[in-house]
Amino acid sequence: MRTPARDQRRPSLRRRLLVFLLIPMAVLLMLDALLSYGVALTYANRVHDRGLSDDALMLANMLGNGELGNQLSPQARFLLEYDREGHSYFSVRSSRHGLIAGDGELPLPAKMPVADAVPSLYDTAFDRHTLRAATVRAVAPRDPTDSLIVTVAETLRDRHGQAREILLLSILMQASLIACVLSLVWFGVSRGLRVLDPLTARLAARSHELTPIDAPDVPQEIQPLTRTIDALFGRLRSTLALHDRFIADAAHQLRTPLTGLSLHVDRAIADPRPETMADAFSHIRRLTQRAARTSSQLLALTRAQAAPLDTDEPQLLDLGRLIPDAVSQRVHEAIRAGVDLGYSCSGQPLSILGDASSVLDLLDNLIDNAVRYAGRGSSVTVNLQAQVDGGVCLSVEDNGPGVPPELLPRLSERFFRVAGNNEEGSGLGLAIVQRIVERHHATITYRLGEEHGLRVEVHFPAPIPPVSRQA
């Protein structure tokens, strides 16, 4: 039974979407806050720099017009020095008489401005404070040869305070906007995920159906998932079809030997004479061997039909080594059957991409078919040759009675056996060969021998280098 704790450990698409949106938005908010603070500080500096310049020019004009003389009134000094969060500083210097008023230690700019020019703005430090100062030069009112240097400075607290106020207002507005966006995203994601409800309902309503689930109402973003599921259903249908076919084939092929076994057992029980028992046991042995071979052939056919070779990892096989070893293992069996089994090869490198066990099954079935139906006193030759296109041709040829030309296209059919042949067989050998050939993207050709008999040729394609296959 599903528990709430287990559900909480499961990944949530809604939560993941929200996290993927929330983290970038938080990063963007921080970057925007830094940018907003920089913009606000720049704006505050411009406003205060303009005020400093105006104060310096105003004081210089008042001194230049002779309105203040050489002294500043206490009221004017208070207005110049007043700052609610610190101090404002000023100094008035004469090029001839030195300091007239203000702080004599207030630093001057590195490059002094010319008379009646735009005030020079610069950063400096004084009295353990970082200051922003403006300096202007004016002509002395009573002595044209003298000049007055007026400097007005202030701390940076007011500038930073205004920048923080602007930043706070912008963050509040942007945070509210992000909260609204996240709410809309939450609502949109929740509403958007409801498009999966019809698909979920269709899957829940199914019992044992494996038909495709893709439909026009499936969103485009979900189509790769539904197509993958449909492909899985297709493979399951193929597997189940193979399963059903195997059961049907097994029942069809094993019914005859099992019926014969039952008859001969009843015969041995009914007539216990030694000669009758020996004959019954001989038939029982033959039928048992036939049932065992039929079972192994059915299993081999099922393996050959199970999946294409592309789903596995094909290996580079050297047929020049694999085939001779496999042929040598069948020589003793061919001798007992009175068949001359031989092998010939061009001696060139002969490699293919494939599955070794499947290729050996293919060769075993071809040799078994040739030895079984060629008859005693015949010869079977296994030949391996390189092709012009880089592929390999594997052929098995016998000089037996052969097959009528009109029946050659039917040799790969399951359970097909040429009429008039007295050899027992399941009719599955060449069908297994056909499935293995298809798995290796090869081709198979049946033709009559040079004199008589049957020649089977399997053409394997040239091995493709791994880099080319990935490309």
Coordinates of C-alpha atoms in Angstrom, one line a residue:
M1 CA 0.0 0.0 0.0
R2 CA 1.3 3.4 -0.9
T3 CA 2.2 5.6 2.1
P4 CA 2.4 9.4 2.3
A5 CA 6.0 9.3 3.3
R6 CA 6.8 7.2 0.2
D7 CA 4.9 9.7 -2.0
Q8 CA 7.0 12.5 -0.5
R9 CA 10.2 10.8 -1.5
R10 CA 9.1 10.5 -5.1
P11 CA 10.2 13.2 -7.5
S12 CA 7.6 15.8 -8.3
L13 CA 7.4 17.4 -11.7
R14 CA 5.5 20.4 -10.3
R15 CA 8.1 20.9 -7.5
R16 CA 11.0 20.6 -9.9
L17 CA 9.5 23.1 -12.3
L18 CA 9.0 25.6 -9.5
V19 CA 12.5 25.1 -8.2
F20 CA 14.0 25.5 -11.7
L21 CA 12.1 28.8 -12.0
L22 CA 12.6 30.0 -8.4
I23 CA 16.4 29.7 -8.3
P24 CA 17.1 31.6 -11.5
M25 CA 14.6 34.3 -10.4
A26 CA 16.4 34.6 -7.0
V27 CA 19.7 35.0 -8.8
L28 CA 18.2 37.5 -11.2
L29 CA 16.8 39.4 -8.2
M30 CA 20.2 39.6 -6.5
L31 CA 21.9 40.7 -9.8
D32 CA 19.1 43.3 -10.3
A33 CA 19.6 44.5 -6.7
L34 CA 23.3 45.1 -7.3
L35 CA 22.5 46.8 -10.6
S36 CA 19.8 48.9 -9.0
Y37 CA 22.1 49.9 -6.2
G38 CA 24.8 50.9 -8.6
V39 CA 22.3 52.9 -10.7
A40 CA 20.9 54.6 -7.6
L41 CA 24.3 55.4 -6.3
T42 CA 25.3 56.9 -9.6
Y43 CA 22.1 59.0 -9.7
A44 CA 22.7 60.2 -6.1
N45 CA 26.3 61.1 -6.9
R46 CA 25.2 63.1 -9.9
V47 CA 22.6 65.0 -7.9
H48 CA 25.0 65.7 -5.0
D49 CA 27.9 66.6 -7.4
R50 CA 25.6 69.1 -9.1
G51 CA 24.7 70.5 -5.6
L52 CA 28.4 70.7 -4.6
S53 CA 29.3 72.5 -7.8
D54 CA 26.4 75.0 -7.4
D55 CA 27.5 75.6 -3.8
A56 CA 31.1 76.2 -4.8
L57 CA 30.1 78.5 -7.7
M58 CA 27.6 80.4 -5.5
L59 CA 30.2 81.0 -2.7
A60 CA 32.8 82.0 -5.3
N61 CA 30.3 84.5 -7.0
M62 CA 29.4 86.0 -3.6
L63 CA 33.1 86.5 -2.8
G64 CA 33.9 87.8 -6.2
N65 CA 31.1 90.4 -6.1
G66 CA 32.3 91.6 -2.8
E67 CA 29.1 90.8 -1.0
L68 CA 31.0 88.9 1.8
G69 CA 34.2 90.8 1.8
N70 CA 37.0 88.8 3.2
Q71 CA 34.9 87.3 6.0
L72 CA 32.0 84.9 6.2
S73 CA 29.1 85.6 8.5
P74 CA 28.2 83.0 11.2
Q75 CA 25.0 82.2 9.4
A76 CA 26.8 81.5 6.1
R77 CA 29.4 79.4 7.9
F78 CA 26.6 77.4 9.6
L79 CA 24.8 76.7 6.3
L80 CA 28.0 75.5 4.7
E81 CA 29.0 73.2 7.5
Y82 CA 25.6 71.8 8.4
D83 CA 25.0 68.1 7.6
R84 CA 22.4 66.1 9.7
E85 CA 24.5 62.9 9.3
G86 CA 28.0 64.3 9.4
H87 CA 29.8 67.5 8.4
S88 CA 30.2 69.6 5.3
Y89 CA 33.5 71.2 4.9
F90 CA 34.7 74.3 3.0
S91 CA 37.8 76.5 2.6
V92 CA 38.4 79.8 1.0
R93 CA 42.1 80.5 0.1
S94 CA 43.8 83.5 -1.5
S95 CA 46.7 83.0 -3.7
R96 CA 48.4 86.0 -1.9
H97 CA 47.0 85.9 1.6
G98 CA 46.5 82.2 2.2
L99 CA 43.5 80.8 4.1
I100 CA 40.7 83.3 4.4
A101 CA 38.0 81.0 5.9
G102 CA 37.2 77.4 6.5
D103 CA 39.4 74.4 7.1
G104 CA 43.0 75.0 6.0
E105 CA 43.8 71.3 5.9
L106 CA 41.0 70.4 3.5
P107 CA 42.9 68.8 0.5
L108 CA 42.9 70.5 -2.9
P109 CA 42.6 68.7 -6.2
A110 CA 45.8 67.4 -7.9
K111 CA 45.1 69.7 -10.8
M112 CA 43.9 73.2 -9.9
P113 CA 41.1 74.7 -12.1
V114 CA 41.6 77.9 -14.0
A115 CA 39.7 81.1 -13.1
D116 CA 36.0 81.2 -13.9
A117 CA 36.1 77.6 -15.1
V118 CA 33.8 74.7 -14.3
P119 CA 34.3 73.4 -10.7
S120 CA 36.7 70.5 -10.4
L121 CA 35.1 67.5 -8.7
Y122 CA 37.2 64.8 -6.9
D123 CA 37.3 62.3 -4.1
T124 CA 39.4 62.9 -1.0
A125 CA 39.7 62.0 2.7
F126 CA 39.7 64.4 5.7
D127 CA 39.0 64.1 9.4
R128 CA 38.7 60.2 9.1
H129 CA 35.9 60.7 6.5
T130 CA 35.7 60.0 2.8
L131 CA 34.7 63.2 1.1
R132 CA 33.4 64.4 -2.2
A133 CA 34.8 67.9 -3.0
A134 CA 34.3 70.6 -5.5
T135 CA 36.9 73.3 -6.1
V136 CA 36.5 76.5 -8.2
R137 CA 38.9 79.5 -8.8
A138 CA 37.6 83.1 -8.9
V139 CA 39.1 86.6 -9.2
A140 CA 39.5 88.5 -6.0
P141 CA 37.1 91.5 -5.8
R142 CA 39.5 94.2 -4.7
D143 CA 42.7 92.9 -6.3
P144 CA 42.5 91.7 -9.9
T145 CA 46.0 90.2 -9.6
D146 CA 44.7 88.0 -6.7
S147 CA 42.6 84.8 -7.1
L148 CA 40.3 83.0 -4.6
I149 CA 40.2 79.2 -4.4
V150 CA 36.9 78.0 -3.0
T151 CA 36.5 74.4 -2.0
V152 CA 33.2 72.8 -0.7
A153 CA 33.2 69.1 0.4
E154 CA 30.7 66.7 2.0
T155 CA 30.6 63.2 3.4
L156 CA 29.1 60.3 1.4
R157 CA 26.5 59.2 3.9
D158 CA 23.7 61.1 2.3
R159 CA 24.5 59.7 -1.1
H160 CA 24.6 56.1 0.2
G161 CA 21.4 56.6 2.2
Q162 CA 19.5 57.8 -0.9
A163 CA 20.8 54.8 -2.9
R164 CA 19.6 52.4 -0.2
E165 CA 16.2 54.0 -0.2
I166 CA 15.9 53.6 -3.9
L167 CA 17.2 50.0 -3.7
L168 CA 14.7 49.1 -1.0
L169 CA 11.8 50.5 -3.1
S170 CA 12.9 48.6 -6.2
I171 CA 13.4 45.3 -4.3
L172 CA 10.0 45.5 -2.8
M173 CA 8.4 46.1 -6.1
Q174 CA 10.4 43.4 -7.9
A175 CA 9.9 40.9 -5.1
S176 CA 6.1 41.6 -5.3
L177 CA 6.3 41.1 -9.1
I178 CA 8.3 37.8 -8.7
A179 CA 5.7 36.6 -6.1
C180 CA 2.9 37.3 -8.6
V181 CA 4.9 35.6 -11.4
L182 CA 5.5 32.5 -9.2
S183 CA 1.8 32.4 -8.3
L184 CA 0.9 32.5 -12.0
V185 CA 3.5 29.9 -12.8
W186 CA 2.1 27.6 -10.0
F187 CA -1.4 28.0 -11.4
G188 CA -0.2 27.6 -15.0
V189 CA 1.8 24.4 -14.2
S190 CA -1.1 22.9 -12.2
R191 CA -3.5 23.7 -15.0
G192 CA -1.0 22.5 -17.7
L193 CA -0.4 19.2 -16.1
R194 CA -4.1 18.4 -16.3
V195 CA -3.7 17.7 -20.0
L196 CA -2.3 14.4 -18.8
D197 CA -5.5 13.4 -17.2
P198 CA -7.1 11.9 -20.4
L199 CA -4.0 9.8 -21.0
T200 CA -4.0 8.6 -17.4
A201 CA -7.6 7.8 -17.6
R202 CA -7.1 5.7 -20.8
L203 CA -4.3 3.8 -19.2
A204 CA -6.3 3.1 -16.1
A205 CA -9.3 1.9 -18.1
R206 CA -7.2 -0.8 -19.8
S207 CA -7.0 -4.3 -18.6
H208 CA -4.7 -6.4 -20.8
E209 CA -4.6 -4.3 -24.0
L210 CA -1.2 -3.4 -25.6
T211 CA -2.5 -1.1 -28.3
P212 CA -0.8 2.2 -28.9
I213 CA -1.7 5.0 -26.4
D214 CA -0.7 7.9 -28.5
A215 CA -3.7 10.1 -29.5
P216 CA -4.4 13.6 -30.9
D217 CA -5.0 14.9 -27.4
V218 CA -1.5 14.0 -26.2
P219 CA 0.7 17.2 -25.9
Q220 CA 3.7 17.4 -28.1
E221 CA 6.1 17.4 -25.1
I222 CA 4.7 14.1 -23.9
Q223 CA 4.8 12.4 -27.4
P224 CA 8.4 11.1 -27.0
L225 CA 7.2 9.3 -23.8
T226 CA 4.0 7.9 -25.4
R227 CA 6.0 6.8 -28.5
T228 CA 8.5 5.1 -26.2
I229 CA 5.7 3.3 -24.4
D230 CA 4.0 2.3 -27.7
A231 CA 7.4 0.9 -28.9
L232 CA 7.6 -1.0 -25.6
F233 CA 4.0 -2.3 -26.1
G234 CA 5.0 -3.4 -29.7
R235 CA 8.0 -5.3 -28.3
L236 CA 5.8 -6.9 -25.7
R237 CA 3.2 -7.9 -28.4
S238 CA 6.0 -9.4 -30.4
T239 CA 7.3 -11.3 -27.4
L240 CA 3.8 -12.6 -26.5
A241 CA 3.2 -13.5 -30.1
L242 CA 6.5 -15.5 -30.1
H243 CA 5.4 -17.1 -26.8
D244 CA 2.0 -18.1 -28.3
R245 CA 3.6 -19.3 -31.5
F246 CA 6.2 -21.4 -29.5
I247 CA 3.4 -23.0 -27.6
A248 CA 1.4 -23.7 -30.8
D249 CA 4.5 -25.0 -32.6
A250 CA 5.5 -27.2 -29.6
A251 CA 2.1 -28.7 -29.4
H252 CA 2.0 -29.3 -33.2
Q253 CA 5.5 -30.8 -33.4
L254 CA 5.5 -32.8 -30.1
R255 CA 2.0 -34.2 -30.6
T256 CA 3.1 -36.9 -33.1
P257 CA 6.1 -38.3 -31.2
L258 CA 4.3 -38.2 -27.9
T259 CA 1.4 -40.1 -29.5
G260 CA 3.8 -42.6 -30.9
L261 CA 5.5 -43.0 -27.5
S262 CA 2.1 -43.8 -26.0
L263 CA 1.2 -46.3 -28.6
H264 CA 4.6 -48.2 -28.3
V265 CA 4.3 -48.2 -24.5
D266 CA 0.9 -49.7 -24.8
R267 CA 2.2 -52.2 -27.3
A268 CA 5.1 -53.2 -25.0
I269 CA 2.7 -53.6 -22.1
A270 CA 0.2 -55.7 -24.1
D271 CA 2.8 -58.0 -25.6
P272 CA 5.8 -58.6 -23.2
R273 CA 7.6 -60.9 -25.6
P274 CA 11.3 -59.9 -25.9
E275 CA 11.2 -59.3 -29.7
T276 CA 8.1 -57.0 -29.2
M277 CA 9.7 -55.2 -26.3
A278 CA 12.9 -54.6 -28.2
D279 CA 11.1 -53.3 -31.3
A280 CA 9.0 -51.0 -29.0
F281 CA 12.0 -49.7 -27.2
S282 CA 13.7 -49.0 -30.5
H283 CA 10.8 -46.9 -31.7
I284 CA 10.5 -45.2 -28.3
R285 CA 14.2 -44.3 -28.5
R286 CA 13.8 -42.9 -32.0
L287 CA 10.7 -40.9 -31.0
T288 CA 12.4 -39.6 -27.9
Q289 CA 15.4 -38.4 -29.9
R290 CA 13.0 -36.8 -32.4
A291 CA 11.1 -35.0 -29.6
A292 CA 14.3 -33.8 -28.0
R293 CA 15.6 -32.5 -31.4
T294 CA 12.3 -30.8 -32.1
S295 CA 12.3 -29.1 -28.7
S296 CA 15.9 -27.8 -29.2
Q297 CA 15.0 -26.6 -32.7
L298 CA 11.9 -24.8 -31.4
L299 CA 14.0 -23.1 -28.7
A300 CA 16.7 -22.1 -31.3
L301 CA 14.0 -20.6 -33.5
T302 CA 12.6 -18.7 -30.6
R303 CA 16.0 -17.3 -29.8
A304 CA 16.6 -16.3 -33.4
Q305 CA 13.2 -14.4 -33.5
A306 CA 13.6 -12.9 -30.0
A307 CA 15.2 -9.5 -30.9
P308 CA 17.2 -7.9 -33.7
L309 CA 21.0 -7.9 -33.5
D310 CA 20.9 -4.1 -33.3
T311 CA 19.7 -4.2 -29.7
D312 CA 22.7 -6.3 -28.6
E313 CA 26.4 -5.5 -28.8
P314 CA 27.7 -7.1 -32.0
Q315 CA 31.3 -8.4 -31.9
L316 CA 33.9 -8.5 -34.6
L317 CA 34.0 -12.2 -35.6
D318 CA 36.9 -13.9 -37.5
L319 CA 35.0 -16.4 -39.6
G320 CA 38.4 -17.8 -40.9
R321 CA 38.9 -19.2 -37.4
L322 CA 35.3 -19.8 -36.2
I323 CA 34.0 -21.8 -39.2
P324 CA 36.8 -24.4 -39.5
D325 CA 36.6 -25.2 -35.8
A326 CA 32.9 -25.7 -36.1
V327 CA 33.1 -27.9 -39.2
S328 CA 35.8 -30.1 -37.6
Q329 CA 33.4 -30.8 -34.7
R330 CA 30.9 -32.3 -37.2
V331 CA 33.3 -34.5 -39.1
H332 CA 32.8 -37.6 -36.9
E333 CA 29.0 -37.3 -37.1
A334 CA 29.3 -37.0 -40.9
I335 CA 31.5 -40.1 -41.1
R336 CA 28.9 -42.1 -39.1
A337 CA 26.2 -40.9 -41.6
G338 CA 28.4 -41.9 -44.6
V339 CA 28.9 -38.3 -45.8
D340 CA 32.2 -36.7 -46.8
L341 CA 32.3 -33.4 -45.0
G342 CA 34.9 -30.9 -46.3
Y343 CA 36.0 -27.3 -45.9
S344 CA 37.6 -24.8 -48.3
C345 CA 38.6 -21.1 -47.8
S346 CA 40.3 -18.4 -49.9
G347 CA 42.8 -17.7 -47.1
Q348 CA 42.0 -14.0 -46.9
P349 CA 40.9 -12.2 -43.6
L350 CA 37.2 -12.8 -43.3
S351 CA 35.5 -10.8 -40.5
I352 CA 31.9 -9.8 -39.8
L353 CA 30.0 -8.0 -37.1
G354 CA 27.7 -10.5 -35.3
D355 CA 26.9 -12.9 -32.6
A356 CA 29.1 -16.0 -32.4
S357 CA 26.6 -18.3 -31.0
S358 CA 24.0 -17.3 -33.6
V359 CA 26.5 -17.9 -36.5
L360 CA 27.4 -21.3 -35.1
D361 CA 23.7 -22.2 -34.9
L362 CA 23.3 -21.1 -38.5
L363 CA 26.2 -23.3 -39.6
D364 CA 25.1 -26.3 -37.6
N365 CA 21.6 -26.2 -39.1
L366 CA 23.0 -25.8 -42.6
I367 CA 25.4 -28.8 -42.1
D368 CA 22.7 -30.9 -40.4
N369 CA 20.3 -30.2 -43.3
A370 CA 22.9 -31.1 -45.9
V371 CA 24.1 -34.3 -44.1
R372 CA 20.5 -35.4 -43.3
Y373 CA 19.0 -35.0 -46.8
A374 CA 22.1 -35.6 -49.1
G375 CA 22.2 -39.3 -48.1
R376 CA 24.9 -41.8 -47.6
G377 CA 27.8 -41.7 -50.1
S378 CA 27.3 -38.0 -50.8
S379 CA 29.7 -35.1 -50.1
V380 CA 29.1 -31.8 -48.3
T381 CA 31.4 -28.8 -48.7
V382 CA 31.5 -25.7 -46.6
N383 CA 33.1 -22.8 -48.4
L384 CA 34.2 -19.4 -47.1
Q385 CA 35.0 -16.6 -49.6
A386 CA 35.6 -12.8 -49.4
Q387 CA 33.4 -10.6 -51.5
V388 CA 34.3 -7.6 -53.6
D389 CA 32.3 -5.2 -51.3
G390 CA 34.2 -6.4 -48.2
G391 CA 31.6 -8.9 -47.1
V392 CA 31.8 -12.6 -46.6
C393 CA 30.0 -15.4 -48.4
L394 CA 29.4 -18.6 -46.4
S395 CA 28.1 -21.5 -48.6
V396 CA 27.2 -25.1 -47.8
E397 CA 26.8 -27.4 -50.9
D398 CA 25.9 -31.0 -51.2
N399 CA 25.6 -33.4 -54.2
G400 CA 22.5 -35.1 -52.9
P401 CA 19.1 -35.5 -54.7
G402 CA 18.5 -31.7 -54.5
V403 CA 15.2 -29.8 -54.5
P404 CA 12.8 -29.0 -57.4
P405 CA 13.5 -25.5 -58.6
E406 CA 9.9 -24.4 -57.9
L407 CA 10.2 -25.3 -54.2
L408 CA 13.4 -23.3 -53.6
P409 CA 11.5 -20.2 -52.4
R410 CA 9.7 -22.2 -49.7
L411 CA 12.7 -23.7 -48.0
S412 CA 12.7 -21.0 -45.3
E413 CA 9.1 -21.7 -44.3
R414 CA 8.5 -23.2 -40.9
F415 CA 7.7 -26.9 -40.9
F416 CA 8.1 -27.1 -44.7
R417 CA 9.6 -30.4 -45.9
V418 CA 10.0 -31.5 -49.5
A419 CA 7.5 -34.2 -50.4
G420 CA 8.9 -37.7 -51.0
N421 CA 11.8 -37.3 -48.6
N422 CA 11.9 -40.2 -46.1
E423 CA 14.3 -38.5 -43.7
E424 CA 12.7 -37.4 -40.4
G425 CA 13.0 -33.7 -39.6
S426 CA 11.2 -30.9 -37.9
G427 CA 11.2 -28.6 -40.9
L428 CA 12.6 -25.8 -38.7
G429 CA 16.4 -25.9 -39.6
L430 CA 16.3 -23.5 -42.5
A431 CA 13.6 -21.4 -40.8
I432 CA 16.1 -20.8 -38.0
V433 CA 18.8 -20.0 -40.6
Q434 CA 16.5 -17.4 -42.2
R435 CA 15.9 -15.6 -38.8
I436 CA 19.6 -15.6 -38.0
V437 CA 20.4 -14.2 -41.5
E438 CA 17.8 -11.4 -40.9
R439 CA 19.3 -10.5 -37.5
H440 CA 22.7 -10.1 -39.1
H441 CA 21.3 -8.0 -42.0
A442 CA 22.6 -10.7 -44.4
T443 CA 21.0 -12.4 -47.4
I444 CA 20.5 -16.0 -48.1
T445 CA 20.2 -17.7 -51.5
Y446 CA 19.1 -21.2 -52.4
R447 CA 20.2 -22.6 -55.7
L448 CA 20.9 -26.0 -57.4
G449 CA 24.4 -27.5 -57.2
E450 CA 26.7 -27.6 -60.2
E451 CA 25.7 -31.2 -61.0
H452 CA 22.8 -31.9 -58.6
G453 CA 22.1 -31.3 -55.0
L454 CA 21.5 -28.0 -53.1
R455 CA 23.8 -25.0 -52.6
V456 CA 22.9 -22.5 -49.8
E457 CA 24.8 -19.2 -49.8
V458 CA 24.7 -16.7 -46.9
H459 CA 26.2 -13.2 -47.8
F460 CA 27.3 -11.2 -44.7
P461 CA 27.7 -7.5 -45.1
A462 CA 31.1 -5.8 -44.6
P463 CA 31.8 -4.9 -41.0
I464 CA 31.3 -1.2 -40.3
P465 CA 33.9 0.5 -38.1
P466 CA 32.6 1.5 -34.7
V467 CA 33.2 5.2 -35.4
S468 CA 31.1 5.1 -38.6
R469 CA 28.4 3.2 -36.7
Q470 CA 28.2 5.9 -34.1
A471 CA 28.2 8.6 -36.7

